[in-house]
Amino acid sequence: MKKRWSIWVREYGSNHDVELMQLDGDPAPVVKGLHAKSITIKKSIFEPGRRRSKIPRYTFVRVVDNSAGE
């Protein structure tokens, strides 16, 4: 039987988890890519200059083994 994995994430500013995807292969490269994703936030639209900061898009990434119950 093939292993099946679910990846659950929590986006920045959210208070609940969402199942992002299910996959059959190794979840490690996907999780590494999810940790690398970021969003850019402007500190103020009224101040001159481009004060921006990058923060991680997902604050929480969890991998669940779906075949554990079988």
PDB file of C-alpha atoms in Angstrom:
ATOM      1  CA  MET A   1       0.000   0.000   0.000  1.00  0.00           C
ATOM      2  CA  LYS A   2       1.281   3.418  -0.941  1.00  0.00           C
ATOM      3  CA  LYS A   3       1.774   5.996   1.777  1.00  0.00           C
ATOM      4  CA  ARG A   4      -0.373   9.085   1.464  1.00  0.00           C
ATOM      5  CA  TRP A   5       0.515  12.358   3.148  1.00  0.00           C
ATOM      6  CA  SER A   6      -1.510  15.490   3.900  1.00  0.00           C
ATOM      7  CA  ILE A   7       0.085  18.880   4.408  1.00  0.00           C
ATOM      8  CA  TRP A   8      -1.729  21.273   6.731  1.00  0.00           C
ATOM      9  CA  VAL A   9      -0.709  24.937   6.973  1.00  0.00           C
ATOM     10  CA  ARG A  10      -1.649  28.072   8.864  1.00  0.00           C
ATOM     11  CA  GLU A  11      -1.212  31.328   6.963  1.00  0.00           C
ATOM     12  CA  TYR A  12       0.162  34.443   8.592  1.00  0.00           C
ATOM     13  CA  GLY A  13      -2.661  36.300  10.333  1.00  0.00           C
ATOM     14  CA  SER A  14      -5.053  33.332  10.330  1.00  0.00           C
ATOM     15  CA  ASN A  15      -6.318  31.457  13.363  1.00  0.00           C
ATOM     16  CA  HIS A  16      -7.189  28.113  11.743  1.00  0.00           C
ATOM     17  CA  ASP A  17      -5.394  25.368   9.824  1.00  0.00           C
ATOM     18  CA  VAL A  18      -6.158  24.446   6.213  1.00  0.00           C
ATOM     19  CA  GLU A  19      -5.296  21.252   4.343  1.00  0.00           C
ATOM     20  CA  LEU A  20      -3.177  22.533   1.479  1.00  0.00           C
ATOM     21  CA  MET A  21      -2.585  19.288  -0.422  1.00  0.00           C
ATOM     22  CA  GLN A  22      -2.316  15.505  -0.375  1.00  0.00           C
ATOM     23  CA  LEU A  23       0.566  13.672  -1.981  1.00  0.00           C
ATOM     24  CA  ASP A  24       1.887  10.153  -2.443  1.00  0.00           C
ATOM     25  CA  GLY A  25       5.613  10.907  -2.564  1.00  0.00           C
ATOM     26  CA  ASP A  26       8.161  12.257  -0.134  1.00  0.00           C
ATOM     27  CA  PRO A  27       6.765  15.405   1.547  1.00  0.00           C
ATOM     28  CA  ALA A  28      10.177  16.802   2.594  1.00  0.00           C
ATOM     29  CA  PRO A  29      10.914  18.852  -0.580  1.00  0.00           C
ATOM     30  CA  VAL A  30       7.389  20.287  -0.560  1.00  0.00           C
ATOM     31  CA  VAL A  31       7.661  21.298   3.097  1.00  0.00           C
ATOM     32  CA  LYS A  32      11.037  22.911   2.425  1.00  0.00           C
ATOM     33  CA  GLY A  33       9.477  24.952  -0.389  1.00  0.00           C
ATOM     34  CA  LEU A  34       6.545  26.000   1.806  1.00  0.00           C
ATOM     35  CA  HIS A  35       8.927  27.264   4.483  1.00  0.00           C
ATOM     36  CA  ALA A  36      10.719  29.330   1.816  1.00  0.00           C
ATOM     37  CA  LYS A  37       7.554  31.162   0.699  1.00  0.00           C
ATOM     38  CA  SER A  38       7.256  34.710   2.009  1.00  0.00           C
ATOM     39  CA  ILE A  39       5.055  37.754   1.654  1.00  0.00           C
ATOM     40  CA  THR A  40       6.076  41.416   1.580  1.00  0.00           C
ATOM     41  CA  ILE A  41       4.383  43.873   3.908  1.00  0.00           C
ATOM     42  CA  LYS A  42       4.540  47.636   3.561  1.00  0.00           C
ATOM     43  CA  LYS A  43       4.993  49.269   6.946  1.00  0.00           C
ATOM     44  CA  SER A  44       3.278  52.541   6.067  1.00  0.00           C
ATOM     45  CA  ILE A  45       1.745  53.973   2.928  1.00  0.00           C
ATOM     46  CA  PHE A  46       2.067  57.540   4.253  1.00  0.00           C
ATOM     47  CA  GLU A  47       5.814  57.643   4.977  1.00  0.00           C
ATOM     48  CA  PRO A  48       8.248  58.389   2.180  1.00  0.00           C
ATOM     49  CA  GLY A  49      10.712  55.675   1.370  1.00  0.00           C
ATOM     50  CA  ARG A  50      10.071  52.042   0.785  1.00  0.00           C
ATOM     51  CA  ARG A  51       9.969  50.453   4.192  1.00  0.00           C
ATOM     52  CA  ARG A  52       9.066  46.857   3.531  1.00  0.00           C
ATOM     53  CA  SER A  53       9.592  43.652   5.401  1.00  0.00           C
ATOM     54  CA  LYS A  54       9.370  40.037   4.340  1.00  0.00           C
ATOM     55  CA  ILE A  55       7.689  37.550   6.629  1.00  0.00           C
ATOM     56  CA  PRO A  56       7.015  33.827   6.185  1.00  0.00           C
ATOM     57  CA  ARG A  57       3.705  33.114   4.475  1.00  0.00           C
ATOM     58  CA  TYR A  58       2.950  30.060   6.602  1.00  0.00           C
ATOM     59  CA  THR A  59       3.477  30.212  10.348  1.00  0.00           C
ATOM     60  CA  PHE A  60       2.707  26.522  10.839  1.00  0.00           C
ATOM     61  CA  VAL A  61       3.312  23.535   8.531  1.00  0.00           C
ATOM     62  CA  ARG A  62       2.283  20.041   9.615  1.00  0.00           C
ATOM     63  CA  VAL A  63       2.630  16.731   7.743  1.00  0.00           C
ATOM     64  CA  VAL A  64       0.067  14.019   8.529  1.00  0.00           C
ATOM     65  CA  ASP A  65       0.388  10.357   7.521  1.00  0.00           C
ATOM     66  CA  ASN A  66      -3.040   9.387   6.129  1.00  0.00           C
ATOM     67  CA  SER A  67      -2.245   5.667   5.937  1.00  0.00           C
ATOM     68  CA  ALA A  68      -1.720   5.342   9.721  1.00  0.00           C
ATOM     69  CA  GLY A  69      -5.381   4.467  10.352  1.00  0.00           C
ATOM     70  CA  GLU A  70      -5.460   1.544   7.925  1.00  0.00           C
TER      71      GLU A  70
END
